[in-house]
Short mmCIF file of C-alpha atoms and ligand atoms in Angstrom, two decimals:
data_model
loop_
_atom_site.label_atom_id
_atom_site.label_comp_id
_atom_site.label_asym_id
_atom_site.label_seq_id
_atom_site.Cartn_x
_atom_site.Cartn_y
_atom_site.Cartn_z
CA UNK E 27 122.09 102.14 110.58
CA UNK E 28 120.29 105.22 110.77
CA UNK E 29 121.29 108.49 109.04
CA UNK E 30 119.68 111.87 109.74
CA UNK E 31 120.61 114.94 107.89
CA UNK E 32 118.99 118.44 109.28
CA UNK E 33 117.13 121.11 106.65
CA UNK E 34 117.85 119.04 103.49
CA UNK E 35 117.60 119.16 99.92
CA UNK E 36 114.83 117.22 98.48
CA UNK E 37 115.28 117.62 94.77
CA UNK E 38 117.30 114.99 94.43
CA UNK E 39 114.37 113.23 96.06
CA UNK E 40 111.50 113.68 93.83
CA UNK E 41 111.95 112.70 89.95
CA UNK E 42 109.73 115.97 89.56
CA UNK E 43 112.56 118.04 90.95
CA UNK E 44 110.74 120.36 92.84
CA UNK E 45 113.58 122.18 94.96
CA UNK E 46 112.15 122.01 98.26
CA UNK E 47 113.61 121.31 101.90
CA UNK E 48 112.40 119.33 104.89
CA UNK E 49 113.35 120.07 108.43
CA UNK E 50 115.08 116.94 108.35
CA UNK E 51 115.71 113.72 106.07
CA UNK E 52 115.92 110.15 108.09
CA UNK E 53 117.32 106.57 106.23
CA UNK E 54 117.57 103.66 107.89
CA UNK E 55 119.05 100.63 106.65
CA UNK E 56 117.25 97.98 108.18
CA UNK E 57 113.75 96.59 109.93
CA UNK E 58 114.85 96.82 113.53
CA UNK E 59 115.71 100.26 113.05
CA UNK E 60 112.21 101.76 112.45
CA UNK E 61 111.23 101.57 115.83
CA UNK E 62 113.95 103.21 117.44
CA UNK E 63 114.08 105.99 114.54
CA UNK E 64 110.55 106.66 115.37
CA UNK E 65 110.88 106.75 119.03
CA UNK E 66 113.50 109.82 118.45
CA UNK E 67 110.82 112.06 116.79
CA UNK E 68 108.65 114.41 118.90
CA UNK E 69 105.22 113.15 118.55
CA UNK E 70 104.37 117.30 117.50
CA UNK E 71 106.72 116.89 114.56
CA UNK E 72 105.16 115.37 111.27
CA UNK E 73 106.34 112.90 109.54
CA UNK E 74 106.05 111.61 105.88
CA UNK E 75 107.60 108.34 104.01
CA UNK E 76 109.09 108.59 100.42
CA UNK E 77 110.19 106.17 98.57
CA UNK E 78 112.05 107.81 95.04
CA UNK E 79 109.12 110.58 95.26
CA UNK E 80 108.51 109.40 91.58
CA UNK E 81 104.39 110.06 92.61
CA UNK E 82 104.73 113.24 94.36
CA UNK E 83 104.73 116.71 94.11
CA UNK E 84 105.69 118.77 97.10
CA UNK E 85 104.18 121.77 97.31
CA UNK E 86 106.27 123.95 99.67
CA UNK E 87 108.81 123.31 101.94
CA UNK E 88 108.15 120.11 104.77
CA UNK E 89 108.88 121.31 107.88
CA UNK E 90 108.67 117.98 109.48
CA UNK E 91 110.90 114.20 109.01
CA UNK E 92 111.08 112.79 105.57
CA UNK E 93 111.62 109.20 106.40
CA UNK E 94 113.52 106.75 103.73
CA UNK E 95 114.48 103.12 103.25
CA UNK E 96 117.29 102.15 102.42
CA UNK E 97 116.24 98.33 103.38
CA UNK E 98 118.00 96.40 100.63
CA UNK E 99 118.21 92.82 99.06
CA UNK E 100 116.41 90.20 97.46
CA UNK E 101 115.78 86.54 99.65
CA UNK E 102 114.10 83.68 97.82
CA UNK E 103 112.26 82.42 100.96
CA UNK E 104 110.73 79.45 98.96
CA UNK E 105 111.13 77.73 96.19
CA UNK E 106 109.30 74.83 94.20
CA UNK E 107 108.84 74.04 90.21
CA UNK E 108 105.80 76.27 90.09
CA UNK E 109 106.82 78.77 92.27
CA UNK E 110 109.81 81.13 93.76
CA UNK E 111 109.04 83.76 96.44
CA UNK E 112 111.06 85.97 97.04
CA UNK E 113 111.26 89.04 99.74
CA UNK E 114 112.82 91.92 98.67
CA UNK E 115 113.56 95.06 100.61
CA UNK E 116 111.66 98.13 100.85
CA UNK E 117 114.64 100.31 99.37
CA UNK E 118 115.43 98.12 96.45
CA UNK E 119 114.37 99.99 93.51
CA UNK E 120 111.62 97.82 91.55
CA UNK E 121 113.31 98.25 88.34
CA UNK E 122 115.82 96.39 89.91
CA UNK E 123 114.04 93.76 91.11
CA UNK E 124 112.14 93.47 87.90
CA UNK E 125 116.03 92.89 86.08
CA UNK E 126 116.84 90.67 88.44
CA UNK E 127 113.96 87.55 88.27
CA UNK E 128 114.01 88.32 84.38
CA UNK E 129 117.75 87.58 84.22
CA UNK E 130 116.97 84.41 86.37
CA UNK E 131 113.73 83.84 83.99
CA UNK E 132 111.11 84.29 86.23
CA UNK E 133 107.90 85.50 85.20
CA UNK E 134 105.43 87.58 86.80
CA UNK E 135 106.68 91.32 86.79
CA UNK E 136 108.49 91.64 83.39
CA UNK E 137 105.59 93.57 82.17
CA UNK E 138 105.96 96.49 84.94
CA UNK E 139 109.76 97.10 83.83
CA UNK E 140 110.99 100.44 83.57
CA UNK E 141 108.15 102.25 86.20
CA UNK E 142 110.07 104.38 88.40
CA UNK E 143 110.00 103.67 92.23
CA UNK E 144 111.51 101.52 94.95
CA UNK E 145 109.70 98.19 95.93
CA UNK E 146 108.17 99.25 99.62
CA UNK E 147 105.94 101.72 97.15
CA UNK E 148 105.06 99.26 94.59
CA UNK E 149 103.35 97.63 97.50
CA UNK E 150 101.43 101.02 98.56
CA UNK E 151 100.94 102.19 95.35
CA UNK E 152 99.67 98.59 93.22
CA UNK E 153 101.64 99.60 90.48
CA UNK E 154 100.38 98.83 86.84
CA UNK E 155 101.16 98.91 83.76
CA UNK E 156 100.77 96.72 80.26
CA UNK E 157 97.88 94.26 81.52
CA UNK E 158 99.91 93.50 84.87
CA UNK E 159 99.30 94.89 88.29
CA UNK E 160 101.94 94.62 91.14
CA UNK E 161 98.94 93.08 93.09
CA UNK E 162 99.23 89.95 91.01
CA UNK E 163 102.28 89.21 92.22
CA UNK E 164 102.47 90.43 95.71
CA UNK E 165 101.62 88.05 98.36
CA UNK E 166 102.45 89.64 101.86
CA UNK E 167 103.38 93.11 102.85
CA UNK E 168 105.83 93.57 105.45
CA UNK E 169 105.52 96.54 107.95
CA UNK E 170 105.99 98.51 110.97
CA UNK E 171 102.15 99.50 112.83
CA UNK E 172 102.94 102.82 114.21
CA UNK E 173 99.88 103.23 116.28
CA UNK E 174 100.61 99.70 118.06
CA UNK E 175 104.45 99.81 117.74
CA UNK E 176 104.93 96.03 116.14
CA UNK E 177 106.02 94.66 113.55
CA UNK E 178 103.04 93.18 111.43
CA UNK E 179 102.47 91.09 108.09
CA UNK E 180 99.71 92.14 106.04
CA UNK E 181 98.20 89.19 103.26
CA UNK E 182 97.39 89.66 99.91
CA UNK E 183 93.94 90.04 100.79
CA UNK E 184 94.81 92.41 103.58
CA UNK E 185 96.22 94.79 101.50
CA UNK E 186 92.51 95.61 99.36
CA UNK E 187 94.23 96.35 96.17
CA UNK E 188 92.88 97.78 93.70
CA UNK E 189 93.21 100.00 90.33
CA UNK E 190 96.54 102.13 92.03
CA UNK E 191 94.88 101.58 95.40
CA UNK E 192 95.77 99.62 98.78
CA UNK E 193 94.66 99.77 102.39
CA UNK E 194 98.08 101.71 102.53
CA UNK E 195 96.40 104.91 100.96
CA UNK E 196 93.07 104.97 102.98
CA UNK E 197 93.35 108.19 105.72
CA UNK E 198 92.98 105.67 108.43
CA UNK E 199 96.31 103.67 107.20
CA UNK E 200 97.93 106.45 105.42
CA UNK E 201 100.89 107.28 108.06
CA UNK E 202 100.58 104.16 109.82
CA UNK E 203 102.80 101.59 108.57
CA UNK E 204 106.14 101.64 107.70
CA UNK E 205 106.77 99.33 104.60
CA UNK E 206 109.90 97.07 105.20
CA UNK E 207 109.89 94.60 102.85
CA UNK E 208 107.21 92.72 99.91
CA UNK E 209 106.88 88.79 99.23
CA UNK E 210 106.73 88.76 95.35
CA UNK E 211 105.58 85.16 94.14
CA UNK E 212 107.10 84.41 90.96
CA UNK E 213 107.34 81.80 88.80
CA UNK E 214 109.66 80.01 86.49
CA UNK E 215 106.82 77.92 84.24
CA UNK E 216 106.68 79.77 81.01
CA UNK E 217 103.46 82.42 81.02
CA UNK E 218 104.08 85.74 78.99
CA UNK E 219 101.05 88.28 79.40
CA UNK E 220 100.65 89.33 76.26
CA UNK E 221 97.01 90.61 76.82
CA UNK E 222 97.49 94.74 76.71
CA UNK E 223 97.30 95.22 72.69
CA UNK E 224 100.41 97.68 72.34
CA UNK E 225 102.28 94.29 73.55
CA UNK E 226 100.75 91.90 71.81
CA UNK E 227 101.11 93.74 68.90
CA UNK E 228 105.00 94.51 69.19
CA UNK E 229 105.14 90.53 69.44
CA UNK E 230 103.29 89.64 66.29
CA UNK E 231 104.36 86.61 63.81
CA UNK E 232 106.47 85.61 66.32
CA UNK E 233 107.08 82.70 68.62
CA UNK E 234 105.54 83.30 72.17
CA UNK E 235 106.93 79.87 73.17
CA UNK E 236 110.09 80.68 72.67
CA UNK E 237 109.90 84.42 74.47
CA UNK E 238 112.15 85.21 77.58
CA UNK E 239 111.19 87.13 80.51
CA UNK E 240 113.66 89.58 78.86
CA UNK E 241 111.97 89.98 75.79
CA UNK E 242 108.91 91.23 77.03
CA UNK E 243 111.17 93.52 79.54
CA UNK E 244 113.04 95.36 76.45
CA UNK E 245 109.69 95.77 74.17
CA UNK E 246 107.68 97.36 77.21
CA UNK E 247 110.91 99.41 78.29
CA UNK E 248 111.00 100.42 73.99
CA UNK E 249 107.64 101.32 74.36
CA UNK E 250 107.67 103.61 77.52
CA UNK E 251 110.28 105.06 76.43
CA UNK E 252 108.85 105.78 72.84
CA UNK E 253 106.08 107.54 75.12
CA UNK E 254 106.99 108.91 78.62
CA UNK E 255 110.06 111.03 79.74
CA UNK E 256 113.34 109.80 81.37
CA UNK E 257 112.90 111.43 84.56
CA UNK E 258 116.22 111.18 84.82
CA UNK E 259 116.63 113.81 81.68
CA UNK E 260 113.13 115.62 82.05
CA UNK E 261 111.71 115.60 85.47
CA UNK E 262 108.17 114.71 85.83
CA UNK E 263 105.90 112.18 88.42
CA UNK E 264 104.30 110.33 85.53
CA UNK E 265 100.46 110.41 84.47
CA UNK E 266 99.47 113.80 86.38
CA UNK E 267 95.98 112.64 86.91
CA UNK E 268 93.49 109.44 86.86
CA UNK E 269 91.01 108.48 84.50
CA UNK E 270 87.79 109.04 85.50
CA UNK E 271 84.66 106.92 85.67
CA UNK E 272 81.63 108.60 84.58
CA UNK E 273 77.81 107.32 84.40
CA UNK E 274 76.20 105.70 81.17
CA UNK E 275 74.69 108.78 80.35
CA UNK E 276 77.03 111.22 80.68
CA UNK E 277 79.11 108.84 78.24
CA UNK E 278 75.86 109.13 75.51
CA UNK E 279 76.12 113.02 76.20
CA UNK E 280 79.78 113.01 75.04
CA UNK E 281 79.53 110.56 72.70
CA UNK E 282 76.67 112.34 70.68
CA UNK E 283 79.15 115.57 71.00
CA UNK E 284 82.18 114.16 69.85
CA UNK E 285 79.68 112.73 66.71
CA UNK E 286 79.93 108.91 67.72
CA UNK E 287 80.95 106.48 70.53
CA UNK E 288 84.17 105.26 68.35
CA UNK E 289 85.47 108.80 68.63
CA UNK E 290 85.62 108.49 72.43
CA UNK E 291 87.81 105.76 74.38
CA UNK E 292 86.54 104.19 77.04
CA UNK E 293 86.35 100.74 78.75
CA UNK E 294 83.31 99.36 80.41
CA UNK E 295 84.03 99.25 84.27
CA UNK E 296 81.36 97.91 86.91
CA UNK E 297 80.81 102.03 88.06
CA UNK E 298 80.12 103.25 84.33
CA UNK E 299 83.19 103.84 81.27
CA UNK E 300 86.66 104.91 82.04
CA UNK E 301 87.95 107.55 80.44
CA UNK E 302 91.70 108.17 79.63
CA UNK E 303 92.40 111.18 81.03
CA UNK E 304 95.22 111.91 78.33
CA UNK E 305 92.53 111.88 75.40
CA UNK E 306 90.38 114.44 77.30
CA UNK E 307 93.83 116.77 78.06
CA UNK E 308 94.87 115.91 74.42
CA UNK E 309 91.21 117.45 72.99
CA UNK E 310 90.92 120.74 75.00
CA UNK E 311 94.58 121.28 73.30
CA UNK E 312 97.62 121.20 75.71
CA UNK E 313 99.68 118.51 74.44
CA UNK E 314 103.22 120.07 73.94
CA UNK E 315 101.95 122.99 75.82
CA UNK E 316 104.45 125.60 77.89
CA UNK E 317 104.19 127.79 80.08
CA UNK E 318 106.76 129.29 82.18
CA UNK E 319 108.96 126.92 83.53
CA UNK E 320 106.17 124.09 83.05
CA UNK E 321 104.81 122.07 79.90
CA UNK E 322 102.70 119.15 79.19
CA UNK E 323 104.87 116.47 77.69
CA UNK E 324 104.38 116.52 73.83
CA UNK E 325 104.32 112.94 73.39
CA UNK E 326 102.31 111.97 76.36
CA UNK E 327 99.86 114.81 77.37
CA UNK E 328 99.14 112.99 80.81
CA UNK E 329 102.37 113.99 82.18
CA UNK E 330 103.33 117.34 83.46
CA UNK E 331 106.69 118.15 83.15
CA UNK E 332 109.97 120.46 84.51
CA UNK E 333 112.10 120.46 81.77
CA UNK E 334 114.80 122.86 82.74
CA UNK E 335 114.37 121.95 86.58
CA UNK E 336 113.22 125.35 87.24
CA UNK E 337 109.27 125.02 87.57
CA UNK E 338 108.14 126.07 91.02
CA UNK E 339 105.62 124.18 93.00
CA UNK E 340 102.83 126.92 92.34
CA UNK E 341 103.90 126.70 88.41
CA UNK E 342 102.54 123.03 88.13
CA UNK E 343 99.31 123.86 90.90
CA UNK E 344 98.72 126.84 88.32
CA UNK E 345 98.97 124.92 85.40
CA UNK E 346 97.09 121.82 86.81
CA UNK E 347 94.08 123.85 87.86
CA UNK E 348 94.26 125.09 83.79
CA UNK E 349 93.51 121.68 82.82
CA UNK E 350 91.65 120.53 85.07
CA UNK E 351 89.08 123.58 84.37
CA UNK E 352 89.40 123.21 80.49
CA UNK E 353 88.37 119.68 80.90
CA UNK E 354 85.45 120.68 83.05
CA UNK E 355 84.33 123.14 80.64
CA UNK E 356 84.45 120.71 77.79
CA UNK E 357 83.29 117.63 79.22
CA UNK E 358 81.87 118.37 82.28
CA UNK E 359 84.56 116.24 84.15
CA UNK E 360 86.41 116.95 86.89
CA UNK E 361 90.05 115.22 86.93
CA UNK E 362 91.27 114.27 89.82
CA UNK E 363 95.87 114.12 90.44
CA UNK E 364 96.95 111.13 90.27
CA UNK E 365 100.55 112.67 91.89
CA UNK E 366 100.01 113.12 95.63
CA UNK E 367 100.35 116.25 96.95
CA UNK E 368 102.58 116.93 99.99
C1 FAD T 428 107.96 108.79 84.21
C2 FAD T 428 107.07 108.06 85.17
C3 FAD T 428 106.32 106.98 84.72
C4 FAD T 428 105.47 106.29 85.60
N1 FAD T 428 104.77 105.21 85.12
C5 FAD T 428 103.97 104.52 85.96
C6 FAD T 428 103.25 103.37 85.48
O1 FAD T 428 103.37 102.97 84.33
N2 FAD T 428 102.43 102.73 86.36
C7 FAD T 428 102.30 103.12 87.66
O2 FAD T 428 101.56 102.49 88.41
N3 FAD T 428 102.97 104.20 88.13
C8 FAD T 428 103.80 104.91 87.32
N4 FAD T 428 104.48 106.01 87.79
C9 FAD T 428 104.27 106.46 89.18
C10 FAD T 428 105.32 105.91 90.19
O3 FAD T 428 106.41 105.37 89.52
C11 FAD T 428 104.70 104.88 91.12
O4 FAD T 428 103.61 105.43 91.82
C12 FAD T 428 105.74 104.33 92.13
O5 FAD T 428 105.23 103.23 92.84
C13 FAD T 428 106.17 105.38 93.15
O6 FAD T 428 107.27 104.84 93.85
P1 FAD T 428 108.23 105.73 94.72
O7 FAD T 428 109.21 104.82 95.35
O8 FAD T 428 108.77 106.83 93.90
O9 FAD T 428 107.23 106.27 95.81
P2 FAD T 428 106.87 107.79 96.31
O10 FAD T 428 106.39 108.53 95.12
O11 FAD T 428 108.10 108.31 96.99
O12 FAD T 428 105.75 107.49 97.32
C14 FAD T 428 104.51 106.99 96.91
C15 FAD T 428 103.65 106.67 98.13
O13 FAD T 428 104.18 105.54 98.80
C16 FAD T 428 104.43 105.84 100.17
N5 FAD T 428 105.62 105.07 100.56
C17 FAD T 428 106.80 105.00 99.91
N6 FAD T 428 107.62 104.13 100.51
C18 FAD T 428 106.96 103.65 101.59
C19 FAD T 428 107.30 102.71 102.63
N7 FAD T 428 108.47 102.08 102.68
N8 FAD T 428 106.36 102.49 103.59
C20 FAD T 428 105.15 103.11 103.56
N9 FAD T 428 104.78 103.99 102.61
C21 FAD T 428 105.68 104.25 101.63
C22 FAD T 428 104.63 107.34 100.21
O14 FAD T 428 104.34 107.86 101.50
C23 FAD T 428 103.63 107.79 99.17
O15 FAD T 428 102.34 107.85 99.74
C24 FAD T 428 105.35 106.71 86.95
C25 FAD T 428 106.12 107.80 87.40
C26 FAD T 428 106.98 108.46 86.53
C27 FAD T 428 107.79 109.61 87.04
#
C-alpha cells in the first residue's frame, strides 16, 4: 500500500526536530510497491529517502518527495546450529530487531542496542557502536536500482563497508537504490564481544559464560543512556561530526602542545591517528554550551542538541560553523558533520 500525504510535517520525522515541510511525504508498505511509487513522480521533482531521520538535519524546507518504508517483519530464511539468517524489512526499526534475536538468544547485534534508526539505514549507514559494526553481521542488501528499474541484491562485499560508510553513500549510488530489506546472519553459539573497554569493564568478576544476549543489551543500553540524549525527550541526530584522521606529524605538533601524547586520545589507523572529535569540542570549551534555542549536550559534547524543540535550522548551521572554527583555530583541524545535511 502506498500512502502520499501533500506539504507535510517533517518534525515528527527527524529525532532532531527541525520543523520543516516537504512538498510531499510517500510510504509504502511493501517491495513491489517501489516501482510503481516511483513511476508516479515527475522525473523534475527530487526525491530523498529517510528512514527515522535520526542522521539528518534538514536545512530548509524540501520541496520535493520524502520517500519512507514502512516494509515490515522479520523472516528467518535459514537456519543451522551455527547459524540463523534472517531478513528483516527496511521499516523495522533496528532497535527492534536487535530485541528481538536477543530475546531468542542470538548473538551478533546485541552490542548495537539502543542506536536510533530503522534497519534499511543500518544497511546504508554501517552502524557502530561498542566494538561491533552492522557490517559484521549483514550479509546481503536488498534493493530497488533506480537507474535500471530492477530489483537487485547487493553481497556483503558489494556493499564496501566501512567506518559509517557503504557503496550506498558514494554520489554515484547515493539516490539510486531503494533499500527494501537486510539479511542479518546471526548466530545462536555463545560469543559475547566484550572487546570495547567501557563493556568489558561493566562485565568485570563476572561469568562471561554464563552472559545472555540480553545482558550485554541492558549494560550497553545503561551506558548510552548514562551518555547520550533520549531523542525522544531532547531532540538531537547523535555525534554531530566524525573524528578525524590526521598525519603523524601533525599528531607530534599537538601532542608537544597539549604537554604529552597521553594527554591526547587517539588510535593508530592505517591513514595516521584518529581523533575523537568530542575531546577536541570538549577542550576549546563548549560542552554544556547554549545558545539560543541550541546547546551542546553537557554530558556528551559530540552531540548538538534542540532541547525545547525550538532551534531553527540556521541555529545549529550557526552554531556548527562555531565549533568547527574553534577547533580549527586550536588544532588546526577541520571537522567534518557526521549528520547529513538535506
Ligand atoms: C541519540 C543518537 C545516538 C546515535 N548513536 C549512534 C551510534 O552509536 N552509532 C551509529 O552508527 N549511529 C548513531 N546514531 C546515528 C543514527 O542512529 C544512524 O545513522 C542510523 O542508522 C540512522 O537511521 P535512520 O533510519 O534514522 O536513517 P536516516 O537518518 O533517516 O537516513 C540515513 C541515511 O540513510 C538513507 N536511507 C534511509 N533509509 C533508506 C532506504 N530504505 N533505502 C535507501 N536509503 C535509505 C537516507 O537517505 C540517509 O542518507 C545516533 C543518532 C542519535 C540521534
Amino acid at each position: 500500500m502506498i500512502t502520499t500525504i501533500d506539504n507535510y510535517d517533517l518534525s515528527s520525522r527527524n529525532t532532531f526536530a527541525m520543523k520543516v515541510k516537504c512538498g510531499a511525504f510517500m510510504e509504502y508498505t511493501k517491495a513491489d510497491d517501489i516501482p510503481f511509487l516511483l513511476s508516479t513522480i515527475r522525473k523534475d521533482v527530487e526525491k530523498f529517502h529517510i528512514g527515522a531521520g535520526s542522521n539528518l538535519l534538514f536545512t530548509r524546507d524540501f520541496p520535493g518527495v520524502v520517500l519512507h518504508s514502512a516494509i515490515k517483519g522479520f523472516e528467518i530464511i535459514c537456519k543451522n546450529p551455527q547459524e540463523v539468517i534472517v531478513r528483516v524489512g527496511s521499516g523495522e526499526t533496528m532497535d527492534d530487531f536487535i530485541r528481538w534475536a536477543c530475546d531468542r538468544e542470538l548473538w551478533g547485534i546485541e552490542n548495537l542496542s539502543g542506536i536510533p534508526g530503522e534497519v534499511g539505514a543500518s544497511a546504508v549507514q554501517n552502524v557502530g557502536a561498542y566494538g561491533t559494526e552492522a557490517c559484521d553481521a549483514i550479509v546481503a542488501v536488498h534493493a530497488f536500482d533506480e537507474v535500471e528499474r530492477e530489483f537487485v541484491t547487493f553481497s556483503k562485499e558489494d556493499c564496501r563497508y566501512a567506518y559509517r560508510d557503504s557503496i550506498f553513500k558514494k554520489s554515484d549510488a547515493k539516490k539510486r537504490y531503494i533499500i527494501h530489506a537486510v539479511d542479518y546472519a546471526l548466530t545462536p553459539l555463545h560469543s559475547p564481544n566484550l572487546s570495547y573497554p567501557a563493556l568489558k569493564k561493566a562485565f568485570e568478576g563476572k561469568d562471561v559464560d554464563s552472559l545472555s544476549p540480553n545482558d550485554i543489551r541492558a549494560a550497553v543500553i545503561a551506558t548510552r543512556d548514562s551518555k547520550l540524549p533520549n531523542p525522544a525527550v531532547t531532540p538531537s541526530a547523535g555525534s554531530f561530526f566524525k573524528n578525524p584522521v590526521i598525519s603523524e606529524e601533525h599528531f607530534k605538533e599537538i601532542c608537544e602542545k597539549e604537554g604529552s601524547d597521553t594527554a591526547v586520545p587517539h588510535y593508530k589507523v592505517d591513514s595516521g591517528y584518529k581523533i575523537p572529535a568530542a575531546w577536541l569540542i570538549d577542550k576549546c570549551g563548549w560542552k554544556g554550551y547554549k545558545e539560543g534555542n541550541v546547546a551542546v549536550w553537557h554530558l556528551q559534547p559530540l552531540v548538538i542538541v534542540n532541547p525545547d524543540r525550538q532551534a531553527l535550522p540556521e541555529e545549529v548551521i550557526g552554531l556548527e560553523k562555531k565549533i568547527i572554527q574553534s577547533v580549527n583555530d586550536r588544532f588546526n583541524i577541520t571537522l567534518t558533520p557526521e549528520v547529513e545535511h538535506i
